[in-house]
Amino acid sequence: MQTQANMQQNTPYELIVVGGGPAGLAAANAAWQAGLRRVLIVERDRELGGILNQCIHNGFGLHRFGDQLTGPEYAERYENMVAETGVEVALDTMVLSVEPATAPALDVGEKPLHHVHLISQAEGYRVLATQTIVLAMGCRERTRGAIGIPGTRPAGVYTAGAAQRYINMEGYLVGKRAIILGSGDIGLIMARRMTLEGAKVAAVVELMPYSGGLSRNIVQCLDDFGIPLLLAHTIVDIRGHRRVEQVVVAEVGPDNKPVAGTEQTFDVDTVLLSVGLLPENELTRQANIPLDPRTRGAVVFEDMQTQVPGIFACGNVVQVHDLVDFVSQEAELAGAAAAAYVQSTDSTESISVVELTPGEGVSYVLPQRIRVRDGQTTSVSFRVRKPMGRSQICLSAGDTEIKTFRRQRMAPGEMEHVKLRGADLALYAGGTLRLSAQEMGE
Ligand SMILES: Cc1cc2nc3c(=O)[nH]c(=O)nc-3n(C[C@H](O)[C@H](O)[C@H](O)COP(=O)(O)OP(=O)(O)OC[C@H]3O[C@@H](n4cnc5c(N)ncnc54)[C@H](O)[C@@H]3O)c2cc1C
């Protein structure tokens, strides 16, 4: 690995990776292993590793390494792999925009060049040319403003991820008595973290009648510490002058509106918001790369290529993952595909495509487009809309059932995967297939 090296503005890269989190690291490493030799990772932070650096709990890497690692330990494994390569790394460097190629390649066998605009204190503003780009910018948290909680605006309201960074990286405990809105994984993990640091967590409040987090996190972060989970509840008022003093919580009805007369008041000094993550796609949007309104990430083919040839995307910027192991897997696919794109002389334009859309009970599917090749297996990720017991997942074309899969249980907080074989899709090339999920009853 070379840091801030060799960045000659006139020598095009084979691959520039935007973001040095687990997705960016795995993509760059895979591209190097597949034979690319001019690869650059651009990371705006002062270190590689992305969000993993602040996740000091364990539970990372079970699928990937068969080991229970902390976030920094997991990141370190990939940083070490990248360090063994000649991949260049630009830290403290922000990508300002991505400019897809507009002109065809000058020479036969060459690829048209995309441009990446970046800025850093050390090197100023630069524009680098590259044959491929992997977008791996991760995601960010929704903030209080995005969901509009009523009440005054005292200090003491944080997003759960910001609080996690303060506690785990800056050594600053954000409050002594907290309430957490949202039972996604970050909210659950922060309930345990605050408790371990000596704070009292009054409750985790969740609008939906079920938690948005992994089951293991509900057990290990709430049940083990006696922290109540108030399902179908929300915060209806935050009170306080300079600092949060009280929070009012009420039950919600089936229409998600607060039910009058069910209010409970908690004396707390801190509110943590864990109300969802949004893929960080400003660069993607500015580059006019088509986005899927359901995932809020780029529309991708089975190899994680976006709808702009030579630009790939992976990790949380494409779909919000709950397990980093699947981020690495997806990123390795993207990195290897970027290498194959650089090395290939054939166009994929003539290969037939099937479109994949979510049907009943499914909120999104990824990839949205599959190029049908014999002998190829595509792993499709999706999430269900509500918790389900014994259920059937069905791939269909109109009224024709193509393939079914069974599950004992599924929940929106846990990403699901099914594998589709090229042979099963070949008959439907050029058409649209639907993936749906239904509870089967006893
Ligand atoms: C609180 C929390 C707990 C978690 N717990 C677990 C767990 O127990 N087990 C598990 O397996 N997974 C867990 N995860 C999930 C896992 O950490 C994520 O899925 C994974 O880190 C996503 O990787 P990524 O590379 O896509 O994004 P990130 O890690 O967010 O990395 C994106 C990187 O891109 C950089 N970047 C963004 N924009 C630019 C730009 N314009 N220019 C340059 N750089 C840019 C960012 O600085 C960042 O470093 C947890 C996540 C969180 C937040």
Short mmCIF file of C-alpha atoms and ligand atoms in Angstrom, two decimals:
data_model
loop_
_atom_site.label_atom_id
_atom_site.label_comp_id
_atom_site.label_asym_id
_atom_site.label_seq_id
_atom_site.Cartn_x
_atom_site.Cartn_y
_atom_site.Cartn_z
CA MET A 1 0.00 0.00 0.00
CA GLN A 2 1.30 3.45 -0.82
CA THR A 3 -0.04 6.52 0.91
CA GLN A 4 -0.46 9.77 -1.02
CA ALA A 5 1.90 8.39 -3.65
CA ASN A 6 2.19 8.48 -7.40
CA MET A 7 -0.83 10.62 -7.97
CA GLN A 8 0.19 12.03 -11.27
CA GLN A 9 -2.71 13.87 -12.74
CA ASN A 10 -1.95 12.69 -16.27
CA THR A 11 -1.62 8.95 -15.69
CA PRO A 12 -5.10 7.44 -15.75
CA TYR A 13 -5.91 4.94 -13.04
CA GLU A 14 -7.47 1.58 -13.80
CA LEU A 15 -9.69 1.94 -10.72
CA ILE A 16 -10.49 4.69 -8.24
CA VAL A 17 -12.44 3.58 -5.15
CA VAL A 18 -14.42 6.32 -3.41
CA GLY A 19 -14.46 5.55 0.33
CA GLY A 20 -12.05 3.51 2.45
CA GLY A 21 -14.55 1.67 4.67
CA PRO A 22 -14.91 -2.12 4.58
CA ALA A 23 -16.57 -1.96 1.14
CA GLY A 24 -13.85 0.20 -0.41
CA LEU A 25 -11.05 -1.88 1.12
CA ALA A 26 -12.50 -5.20 -0.06
CA ALA A 27 -13.21 -3.86 -3.56
CA ALA A 28 -9.69 -2.46 -3.99
CA ASN A 29 -8.10 -5.65 -2.71
CA ALA A 30 -10.23 -7.85 -5.00
CA ALA A 31 -9.39 -5.67 -8.02
CA TRP A 32 -5.69 -5.93 -7.21
CA GLN A 33 -5.92 -9.72 -6.77
CA ALA A 34 -7.67 -9.89 -10.16
CA GLY A 35 -4.73 -8.18 -11.81
CA LEU A 36 -5.28 -4.39 -11.76
CA ARG A 37 -2.12 -2.48 -10.88
CA ARG A 38 -3.13 1.20 -10.90
CA VAL A 39 -5.69 1.35 -8.09
CA LEU A 40 -6.38 4.27 -5.73
CA ILE A 41 -8.61 4.46 -2.62
CA VAL A 42 -9.78 7.98 -1.71
CA GLU A 43 -10.94 8.41 1.92
CA ARG A 44 -12.09 11.70 3.45
CA ASP A 45 -11.31 10.59 7.02
CA ARG A 46 -7.85 10.53 8.58
CA GLU A 47 -7.85 6.71 8.64
CA LEU A 48 -9.23 3.73 6.73
CA GLY A 49 -11.96 1.47 8.15
CA GLY A 50 -15.08 3.65 7.85
CA ILE A 51 -17.84 3.22 10.42
CA LEU A 52 -16.13 0.09 11.82
CA ASN A 53 -13.61 2.27 13.70
CA GLN A 54 -16.29 3.38 16.14
CA CYS A 55 -17.96 -0.06 16.51
CA ILE A 56 -15.85 -1.46 19.36
CA HIS A 57 -18.38 -4.19 20.24
CA ASN A 58 -17.83 -7.66 18.85
CA GLY A 59 -20.04 -9.62 16.46
CA PHE A 60 -18.24 -8.80 13.22
CA GLY A 61 -16.80 -11.43 10.91
CA LEU A 62 -18.73 -14.55 11.93
CA HIS A 63 -19.56 -15.43 8.31
CA ARG A 64 -16.36 -14.10 6.74
CA PHE A 65 -13.70 -15.30 9.18
CA GLY A 66 -15.67 -17.68 11.44
CA ASP A 67 -14.53 -15.45 14.28
CA GLN A 68 -16.14 -12.91 16.63
CA LEU A 69 -14.22 -9.69 15.91
CA THR A 70 -14.71 -6.08 16.97
CA GLY A 71 -15.27 -3.52 14.22
CA PRO A 72 -11.66 -2.20 14.32
CA GLU A 73 -10.30 -5.78 14.30
CA TYR A 74 -12.40 -6.62 11.24
CA ALA A 75 -11.26 -3.45 9.47
CA GLU A 76 -7.65 -4.21 10.36
CA ARG A 77 -7.82 -7.59 8.60
CA TYR A 78 -8.79 -5.87 5.34
CA GLU A 79 -6.34 -3.00 5.89
CA ASN A 80 -3.57 -5.61 6.25
CA MET A 81 -4.66 -7.30 3.02
CA VAL A 82 -4.56 -3.96 1.19
CA ALA A 83 -1.18 -3.13 2.79
CA GLU A 84 0.28 -6.22 1.11
CA THR A 85 -0.66 -4.82 -2.31
CA GLY A 86 0.45 -1.79 -4.28
CA VAL A 87 -2.95 -0.09 -3.93
CA GLU A 88 -2.48 3.65 -3.34
CA VAL A 89 -4.40 5.40 -0.57
CA ALA A 90 -5.24 9.09 -0.30
CA LEU A 91 -6.42 9.91 3.23
CA ASP A 92 -7.95 13.21 4.38
CA THR A 93 -9.11 13.60 0.80
CA MET A 94 -12.70 14.27 -0.18
CA VAL A 95 -14.20 13.31 -3.52
CA LEU A 96 -16.23 16.32 -4.66
CA SER A 97 -17.73 14.83 -7.80
CA VAL A 98 -17.61 11.95 -10.19
CA GLU A 99 -17.82 12.71 -13.90
CA PRO A 100 -18.81 9.76 -16.10
CA ALA A 101 -16.99 9.42 -19.44
CA THR A 102 -18.55 11.39 -22.26
CA ALA A 103 -16.00 10.69 -25.00
CA PRO A 104 -15.24 7.22 -26.41
CA ALA A 105 -11.80 5.69 -25.79
CA LEU A 106 -9.03 6.97 -28.05
CA ASP A 107 -7.50 3.55 -28.78
CA VAL A 108 -9.08 0.21 -29.61
CA GLY A 109 -9.07 -2.00 -26.49
CA GLU A 110 -8.88 1.05 -24.17
CA LYS A 111 -11.81 2.09 -22.03
CA PRO A 112 -13.39 5.56 -22.04
CA LEU A 113 -12.10 7.61 -19.11
CA HIS A 114 -14.19 8.81 -16.18
CA HIS A 115 -12.95 11.69 -14.01
CA VAL A 116 -12.89 12.07 -10.24
CA HIS A 117 -12.66 15.56 -8.72
CA LEU A 118 -11.08 15.60 -5.27
CA ILE A 119 -9.67 17.98 -2.72
CA SER A 120 -7.29 17.74 0.22
CA GLN A 121 -5.42 20.18 2.40
CA ALA A 122 -2.09 18.68 1.40
CA GLU A 123 -2.60 18.56 -2.37
CA GLY A 124 -5.42 21.00 -3.08
CA TYR A 125 -7.95 20.42 -5.85
CA ARG A 126 -7.20 17.76 -8.45
CA VAL A 127 -8.96 15.90 -11.24
CA LEU A 128 -7.91 12.28 -11.84
CA ALA A 129 -8.80 10.14 -14.84
CA THR A 130 -9.71 6.49 -14.43
CA GLN A 131 -11.09 3.58 -16.43
CA THR A 132 -13.39 2.39 -13.62
CA ILE A 133 -14.80 3.73 -10.37
CA VAL A 134 -16.18 1.85 -7.38
CA LEU A 135 -18.56 3.97 -5.30
CA ALA A 136 -18.27 2.89 -1.62
CA MET A 137 -19.33 6.00 0.32
CA GLY A 138 -21.43 4.17 2.95
CA CYS A 139 -24.48 5.78 4.51
CA ARG A 140 -25.38 8.42 7.08
CA GLU A 141 -27.97 8.66 9.83
CA ARG A 142 -31.33 10.32 9.56
CA THR A 143 -31.45 13.24 11.97
CA ARG A 144 -34.13 14.62 14.22
CA GLY A 145 -35.03 17.24 11.61
CA ALA A 146 -35.77 14.48 9.12
CA ILE A 147 -38.54 13.05 11.26
CA GLY A 148 -39.74 16.23 12.96
CA ILE A 149 -40.22 15.46 16.68
CA PRO A 150 -42.23 18.21 18.37
CA GLY A 151 -40.85 20.12 21.37
CA THR A 152 -38.08 22.59 22.19
CA ARG A 153 -34.55 22.24 20.87
CA PRO A 154 -32.36 21.83 23.95
CA ALA A 155 -28.86 20.31 23.96
CA GLY A 156 -28.68 16.56 24.58
CA VAL A 157 -30.28 15.24 21.38
CA TYR A 158 -27.83 13.16 19.35
CA THR A 159 -28.00 10.65 16.57
CA ALA A 160 -26.96 7.27 17.99
CA GLY A 161 -23.97 7.03 15.63
CA ALA A 162 -22.68 10.48 16.67
CA ALA A 163 -23.01 9.47 20.33
CA GLN A 164 -21.16 6.24 19.55
CA ARG A 165 -18.29 8.20 18.03
CA TYR A 166 -18.13 10.58 21.04
CA ILE A 167 -18.05 7.70 23.53
CA ASN A 168 -15.87 5.19 21.70
CA MET A 169 -13.43 7.48 19.89
CA GLU A 170 -13.40 10.83 21.71
CA GLY A 171 -13.87 9.46 25.27
CA TYR A 172 -16.89 11.65 26.05
CA LEU A 173 -20.05 10.23 27.67
CA VAL A 174 -22.93 12.14 26.12
CA GLY A 175 -25.36 11.91 29.07
CA LYS A 176 -26.31 10.17 32.31
CA ARG A 177 -30.00 9.32 31.79
CA ALA A 178 -31.01 8.51 28.25
CA ILE A 179 -33.94 7.43 26.17
CA ILE A 180 -33.44 5.98 22.71
CA LEU A 181 -35.83 6.42 19.80
CA GLY A 182 -35.60 3.63 17.23
CA SER A 183 -34.72 -0.01 17.77
CA GLY A 184 -32.42 -0.49 14.76
CA ASP A 185 -29.05 -2.05 15.52
CA ILE A 186 -27.28 1.22 16.30
CA GLY A 187 -29.97 2.13 18.86
CA LEU A 188 -29.77 -1.30 20.50
CA ILE A 189 -25.97 -1.31 20.62
CA MET A 190 -25.90 2.19 22.09
CA ALA A 191 -28.39 1.18 24.82
CA ARG A 192 -25.86 -1.41 25.99
CA ARG A 193 -22.86 0.87 25.51
CA MET A 194 -24.39 3.73 27.54
CA THR A 195 -25.30 1.24 30.31
CA LEU A 196 -21.80 -0.23 30.40
CA GLU A 197 -20.40 3.31 30.75
CA GLY A 198 -22.60 3.92 33.81
CA ALA A 199 -25.53 5.81 32.25
CA LYS A 200 -29.14 4.75 32.89
CA VAL A 201 -31.15 3.94 29.76
CA ALA A 202 -34.83 4.42 30.60
CA ALA A 203 -36.19 2.70 27.49
CA VAL A 204 -35.82 2.07 23.78
CA VAL A 205 -38.90 3.42 22.02
CA GLU A 206 -39.97 1.98 18.66
CA LEU A 207 -42.78 3.28 16.43
CA MET A 208 -43.36 -0.06 14.70
CA PRO A 209 -44.93 -3.06 16.47
CA TYR A 210 -41.61 -4.91 15.94
CA SER A 211 -37.93 -4.07 16.26
CA GLY A 212 -35.86 -3.04 13.24
CA GLY A 213 -32.72 -4.67 14.69
CA LEU A 214 -31.16 -8.12 14.64
CA SER A 215 -32.74 -10.55 17.14
CA ARG A 216 -29.33 -11.25 18.68
CA ASN A 217 -28.94 -7.53 19.46
CA ILE A 218 -32.32 -7.38 21.24
CA VAL A 219 -31.26 -10.24 23.51
CA GLN A 220 -27.66 -9.14 24.08
CA CYS A 221 -28.20 -5.37 24.31
CA LEU A 222 -31.64 -4.97 25.95
CA ASP A 223 -32.83 -8.21 27.60
CA ASP A 224 -29.47 -8.93 29.25
CA PHE A 225 -29.48 -5.45 30.83
CA GLY A 226 -33.20 -5.22 31.70
CA ILE A 227 -33.77 -2.27 29.34
CA PRO A 228 -37.45 -2.04 28.31
CA LEU A 229 -38.36 -2.02 24.61
CA LEU A 230 -41.56 -0.04 24.08
CA LEU A 231 -42.95 -1.23 20.73
CA ALA A 232 -45.66 0.81 18.96
CA HIS A 233 -44.62 3.91 20.95
CA THR A 234 -43.06 7.21 19.97
CA ILE A 235 -41.66 10.39 21.50
CA VAL A 236 -44.30 13.12 21.42
CA ASP A 237 -42.46 15.87 23.28
CA ILE A 238 -38.93 16.81 24.28
CA ARG A 239 -38.80 19.32 27.13
CA GLY A 240 -35.92 21.33 28.54
CA HIS A 241 -34.41 24.79 28.61
CA ARG A 242 -30.68 24.50 27.98
CA ARG A 243 -30.48 20.71 28.21
CA VAL A 244 -33.07 17.95 27.77
CA GLU A 245 -34.96 17.53 31.07
CA GLN A 246 -37.97 15.38 30.18
CA VAL A 247 -39.23 13.30 27.30
CA VAL A 248 -42.87 12.36 26.80
CA VAL A 249 -43.61 9.02 25.15
CA ALA A 250 -47.03 7.80 23.94
CA GLU A 251 -48.44 4.66 22.39
CA VAL A 252 -49.32 4.82 18.70
CA GLY A 253 -52.33 3.32 16.99
CA PRO A 254 -52.39 1.27 13.77
CA ASP A 255 -52.19 4.59 11.86
CA ASN A 256 -48.89 5.38 13.69
CA LYS A 257 -50.55 8.40 15.36
CA PRO A 258 -50.13 8.92 19.15
CA VAL A 259 -53.06 7.68 21.25
CA ALA A 260 -54.27 10.43 23.62
CA GLY A 261 -54.17 9.47 27.30
CA THR A 262 -51.25 6.99 26.96
CA GLU A 263 -48.47 9.54 27.63
CA GLN A 264 -45.62 8.64 30.04
CA THR A 265 -42.99 11.18 31.12
CA PHE A 266 -39.34 10.19 31.57
CA ASP A 267 -36.81 12.35 33.43
CA VAL A 268 -33.79 12.08 31.14
CA ASP A 269 -31.02 14.40 30.00
CA THR A 270 -30.29 12.73 26.66
CA VAL A 271 -32.20 11.51 23.61
CA LEU A 272 -30.47 9.24 21.11
CA LEU A 273 -32.05 8.93 17.67
CA SER A 274 -31.63 5.70 15.76
CA VAL A 275 -34.25 6.36 13.12
CA GLY A 276 -32.72 4.97 9.98
CA LEU A 277 -29.76 5.18 7.66
CA LEU A 278 -29.63 6.82 4.26
CA PRO A 279 -27.14 5.72 1.59
CA GLU A 280 -24.80 8.64 0.92
CA ASN A 281 -25.52 9.12 -2.78
CA GLU A 282 -24.94 12.80 -3.54
CA LEU A 283 -22.03 11.91 -5.85
CA THR A 284 -24.11 9.24 -7.57
CA ARG A 285 -27.04 11.60 -8.08
CA GLN A 286 -24.84 14.43 -9.42
CA ALA A 287 -23.30 11.98 -11.89
CA ASN A 288 -26.80 11.16 -13.20
CA ILE A 289 -26.39 7.48 -12.31
CA PRO A 290 -29.92 6.01 -12.00
CA LEU A 291 -31.03 5.35 -8.40
CA ASP A 292 -33.64 2.93 -7.07
CA PRO A 293 -36.19 4.84 -4.95
CA ARG A 294 -36.62 1.75 -2.73
CA THR A 295 -32.97 1.17 -1.78
CA ARG A 296 -31.99 4.84 -2.34
CA GLY A 297 -28.83 3.40 -3.88
CA ALA A 298 -27.76 2.91 -7.49
CA VAL A 299 -29.60 0.46 -9.72
CA VAL A 300 -27.04 -2.31 -10.26
CA PHE A 301 -26.45 -5.37 -12.41
CA GLU A 302 -25.53 -8.75 -10.89
CA ASP A 303 -21.83 -7.75 -10.80
CA MET A 304 -22.59 -4.46 -8.97
CA GLN A 305 -22.08 -2.36 -12.12
CA THR A 306 -24.35 0.68 -12.15
CA GLN A 307 -26.20 1.72 -15.30
CA VAL A 308 -23.08 3.67 -16.36
CA PRO A 309 -20.52 1.26 -17.87
CA GLY A 310 -17.33 1.15 -15.79
CA ILE A 311 -18.89 2.63 -12.63
CA PHE A 312 -19.65 0.12 -9.86
CA ALA A 313 -21.14 0.51 -6.37
CA CYS A 314 -21.09 -1.66 -3.24
CA GLY A 315 -21.68 -1.68 0.51
CA ASN A 316 -24.03 0.63 2.39
CA VAL A 317 -24.11 3.16 -0.45
CA VAL A 318 -26.06 0.58 -2.49
CA GLN A 319 -28.22 -0.99 0.22
CA VAL A 320 -28.06 -0.62 4.00
CA HIS A 321 -26.47 -3.83 5.33
CA ASP A 322 -26.81 -5.19 8.85
CA LEU A 323 -23.73 -7.44 8.62
CA VAL A 324 -20.36 -6.24 7.40
CA ASP A 325 -19.54 -9.77 6.17
CA PHE A 326 -22.03 -9.31 3.33
CA VAL A 327 -20.60 -5.83 2.62
CA SER A 328 -17.20 -7.43 2.03
CA GLN A 329 -18.70 -10.15 -0.17
CA GLU A 330 -20.58 -7.63 -2.29
CA ALA A 331 -17.49 -5.39 -2.54
CA GLU A 332 -15.26 -8.27 -3.64
CA LEU A 333 -17.75 -8.94 -6.42
CA ALA A 334 -17.62 -5.26 -7.45
CA GLY A 335 -13.80 -5.09 -7.34
CA ALA A 336 -13.39 -8.28 -9.39
CA ALA A 337 -16.00 -7.04 -11.88
CA ALA A 338 -14.18 -3.70 -12.26
CA ALA A 339 -11.01 -5.66 -13.07
CA ALA A 340 -12.87 -7.84 -15.58
CA TYR A 341 -14.28 -4.69 -17.22
CA VAL A 342 -10.79 -3.18 -17.62
CA GLN A 343 -9.35 -6.43 -18.94
CA SER A 344 -12.18 -7.38 -21.30
CA THR A 345 -12.34 -6.63 -24.97
CA ASP A 346 -15.96 -7.77 -25.38
CA SER A 347 -18.99 -5.61 -24.77
CA THR A 348 -21.74 -6.89 -22.46
CA GLU A 349 -24.35 -4.80 -24.27
CA SER A 350 -25.67 -7.70 -26.35
CA ILE A 351 -26.33 -9.95 -23.31
CA SER A 352 -30.05 -10.27 -22.48
CA VAL A 353 -31.23 -8.81 -19.19
CA VAL A 354 -34.03 -9.73 -16.80
CA GLU A 355 -35.41 -7.02 -14.55
CA LEU A 356 -36.09 -8.01 -10.95
CA THR A 357 -38.73 -6.17 -8.90
CA PRO A 358 -40.10 -6.59 -5.38
CA GLY A 359 -43.57 -8.17 -5.18
CA GLU A 360 -45.96 -8.62 -2.28
CA GLY A 361 -44.33 -8.62 1.16
CA VAL A 362 -40.88 -7.56 -0.12
CA SER A 363 -39.59 -3.99 0.23
CA TYR A 364 -36.68 -4.16 -2.24
CA VAL A 365 -34.50 -6.53 -4.24
CA LEU A 366 -30.87 -6.21 -5.33
CA PRO A 367 -29.56 -6.52 -8.02
CA GLN A 368 -32.40 -4.96 -9.94
CA ARG A 369 -31.01 -6.17 -13.30
CA ILE A 370 -29.42 -9.53 -14.14
CA ARG A 371 -27.55 -10.24 -17.37
CA VAL A 372 -28.52 -13.80 -18.17
CA ARG A 373 -25.58 -16.14 -18.70
CA ASP A 374 -25.65 -19.90 -18.59
CA GLY A 375 -23.80 -21.43 -15.68
CA GLN A 376 -23.98 -18.22 -13.66
CA THR A 377 -25.51 -18.00 -10.18
CA THR A 378 -26.65 -14.64 -8.83
CA SER A 379 -27.10 -14.00 -5.12
CA VAL A 380 -30.14 -11.74 -4.67
CA SER A 381 -30.58 -9.73 -1.45
CA PHE A 382 -33.94 -8.49 -0.24
CA ARG A 383 -35.85 -7.44 2.87
CA VAL A 384 -39.38 -8.30 3.88
CA ARG A 385 -41.87 -5.60 4.86
CA LYS A 386 -42.97 -7.15 8.18
CA PRO A 387 -41.96 -10.02 10.47
CA MET A 388 -43.10 -13.39 9.13
CA GLY A 389 -43.18 -16.91 10.56
CA ARG A 390 -42.92 -19.96 8.29
CA SER A 391 -42.98 -18.42 4.83
CA GLN A 392 -42.54 -18.99 1.15
CA ILE A 393 -40.48 -16.78 -1.15
CA CYS A 394 -41.60 -16.96 -4.75
CA LEU A 395 -39.89 -15.86 -7.99
CA SER A 396 -42.52 -15.43 -10.67
CA ALA A 397 -43.13 -14.01 -14.15
CA GLY A 398 -46.72 -12.82 -14.37
CA ASP A 399 -48.77 -15.79 -13.11
CA THR A 400 -45.98 -18.31 -13.71
CA GLU A 401 -44.12 -19.52 -10.64
CA ILE A 402 -40.45 -20.05 -11.54
CA LYS A 403 -38.88 -20.97 -8.22
CA THR A 404 -39.82 -21.07 -4.54
CA PHE A 405 -37.77 -21.00 -1.36
CA ARG A 406 -38.78 -21.63 2.27
CA ARG A 407 -37.85 -19.82 5.48
CA GLN A 408 -38.79 -20.57 9.10
CA ARG A 409 -38.91 -16.86 9.94
CA MET A 410 -37.98 -13.51 8.41
CA ALA A 411 -37.86 -9.94 9.74
CA PRO A 412 -37.32 -6.53 8.11
CA GLY A 413 -34.17 -6.01 10.25
CA GLU A 414 -32.46 -9.06 8.75
CA MET A 415 -31.38 -9.03 5.12
CA GLU A 416 -32.34 -12.20 3.24
CA HIS A 417 -30.54 -13.85 0.30
CA VAL A 418 -31.62 -16.32 -2.39
CA LYS A 419 -29.54 -17.73 -5.22
CA LEU A 420 -30.87 -17.65 -8.80
CA ARG A 421 -29.34 -19.79 -11.54
CA GLY A 422 -28.84 -18.48 -15.07
CA ALA A 423 -30.65 -21.56 -16.41
CA ASP A 424 -33.80 -20.62 -14.42
CA LEU A 425 -33.76 -17.08 -15.83
CA ALA A 426 -32.88 -17.81 -19.46
CA LEU A 427 -36.48 -18.36 -20.57
CA TYR A 428 -37.46 -14.92 -19.29
CA ALA A 429 -34.63 -12.86 -20.83
CA GLY A 430 -35.94 -9.43 -21.74
CA GLY A 431 -38.78 -9.70 -19.21
CA THR A 432 -39.51 -8.68 -15.64
CA LEU A 433 -39.53 -11.13 -12.72
CA ARG A 434 -41.06 -10.54 -9.31
CA LEU A 435 -39.79 -11.74 -5.94
CA SER A 436 -42.52 -11.95 -3.29
CA ALA A 437 -42.85 -13.40 0.20
CA GLN A 438 -45.89 -14.79 1.97
CA GLU A 439 -46.51 -16.34 5.34
CA MET A 440 -47.66 -19.96 4.97
CA GLY A 441 -49.56 -20.42 8.22
CA GLU A 442 -49.24 -23.54 10.38
C1 LIG B 1 -23.48 1.24 15.11
C2 LIG B 1 -23.28 0.16 14.12
C3 LIG B 1 -23.18 -1.14 14.57
C4 LIG B 1 -22.93 -2.16 13.67
N1 LIG B 1 -22.82 -3.42 14.16
C5 LIG B 1 -22.47 -4.43 13.33
C6 LIG B 1 -22.21 -5.75 13.85
O1 LIG B 1 -22.32 -6.02 15.03
N2 LIG B 1 -21.85 -6.71 12.96
C7 LIG B 1 -21.72 -6.43 11.64
O2 LIG B 1 -21.35 -7.33 10.87
N3 LIG B 1 -21.99 -5.20 11.13
C8 LIG B 1 -22.36 -4.20 11.92
N4 LIG B 1 -22.58 -2.94 11.42
C9 LIG B 1 -22.63 -2.76 9.97
C10 LIG B 1 -21.29 -2.46 9.28
O3 LIG B 1 -20.48 -1.71 10.11
C11 LIG B 1 -21.56 -1.69 8.00
O4 LIG B 1 -22.46 -2.43 7.24
C12 LIG B 1 -20.27 -1.44 7.19
O5 LIG B 1 -19.35 -0.74 7.97
C13 LIG B 1 -20.56 -0.64 5.91
O6 LIG B 1 -19.38 -0.49 5.16
P1 LIG B 1 -19.22 0.60 4.00
O7 LIG B 1 -17.79 0.53 3.58
O8 LIG B 1 -20.27 0.42 3.00
O9 LIG B 1 -19.51 2.00 4.69
P2 LIG B 1 -18.68 2.85 5.76
O10 LIG B 1 -18.07 2.00 6.81
O11 LIG B 1 -19.61 3.93 6.20
O12 LIG B 1 -17.50 3.49 4.90
C14 LIG B 1 -17.71 4.51 3.94
C15 LIG B 1 -16.46 5.35 3.85
O13 LIG B 1 -16.56 6.24 2.74
C16 LIG B 1 -16.00 7.48 3.12
N5 LIG B 1 -16.55 8.53 2.23
C17 LIG B 1 -17.86 8.86 2.07
N6 LIG B 1 -18.00 9.85 1.16
C18 LIG B 1 -16.75 10.16 0.74
C19 LIG B 1 -16.24 11.12 -0.19
N7 LIG B 1 -17.05 11.95 -0.87
N8 LIG B 1 -14.89 11.17 -0.38
C20 LIG B 1 -14.06 10.33 0.30
N9 LIG B 1 -14.49 9.41 1.19
C21 LIG B 1 -15.82 9.32 1.41
C22 LIG B 1 -16.40 7.63 4.57
O14 LIG B 1 -15.59 8.55 5.26
C23 LIG B 1 -16.25 6.20 5.08
O15 LIG B 1 -14.95 5.95 5.60
C24 LIG B 1 -22.82 -1.88 12.28
C25 LIG B 1 -22.92 -0.57 11.83
C26 LIG B 1 -23.15 0.45 12.73
C27 LIG B 1 -23.24 1.87 12.21
#
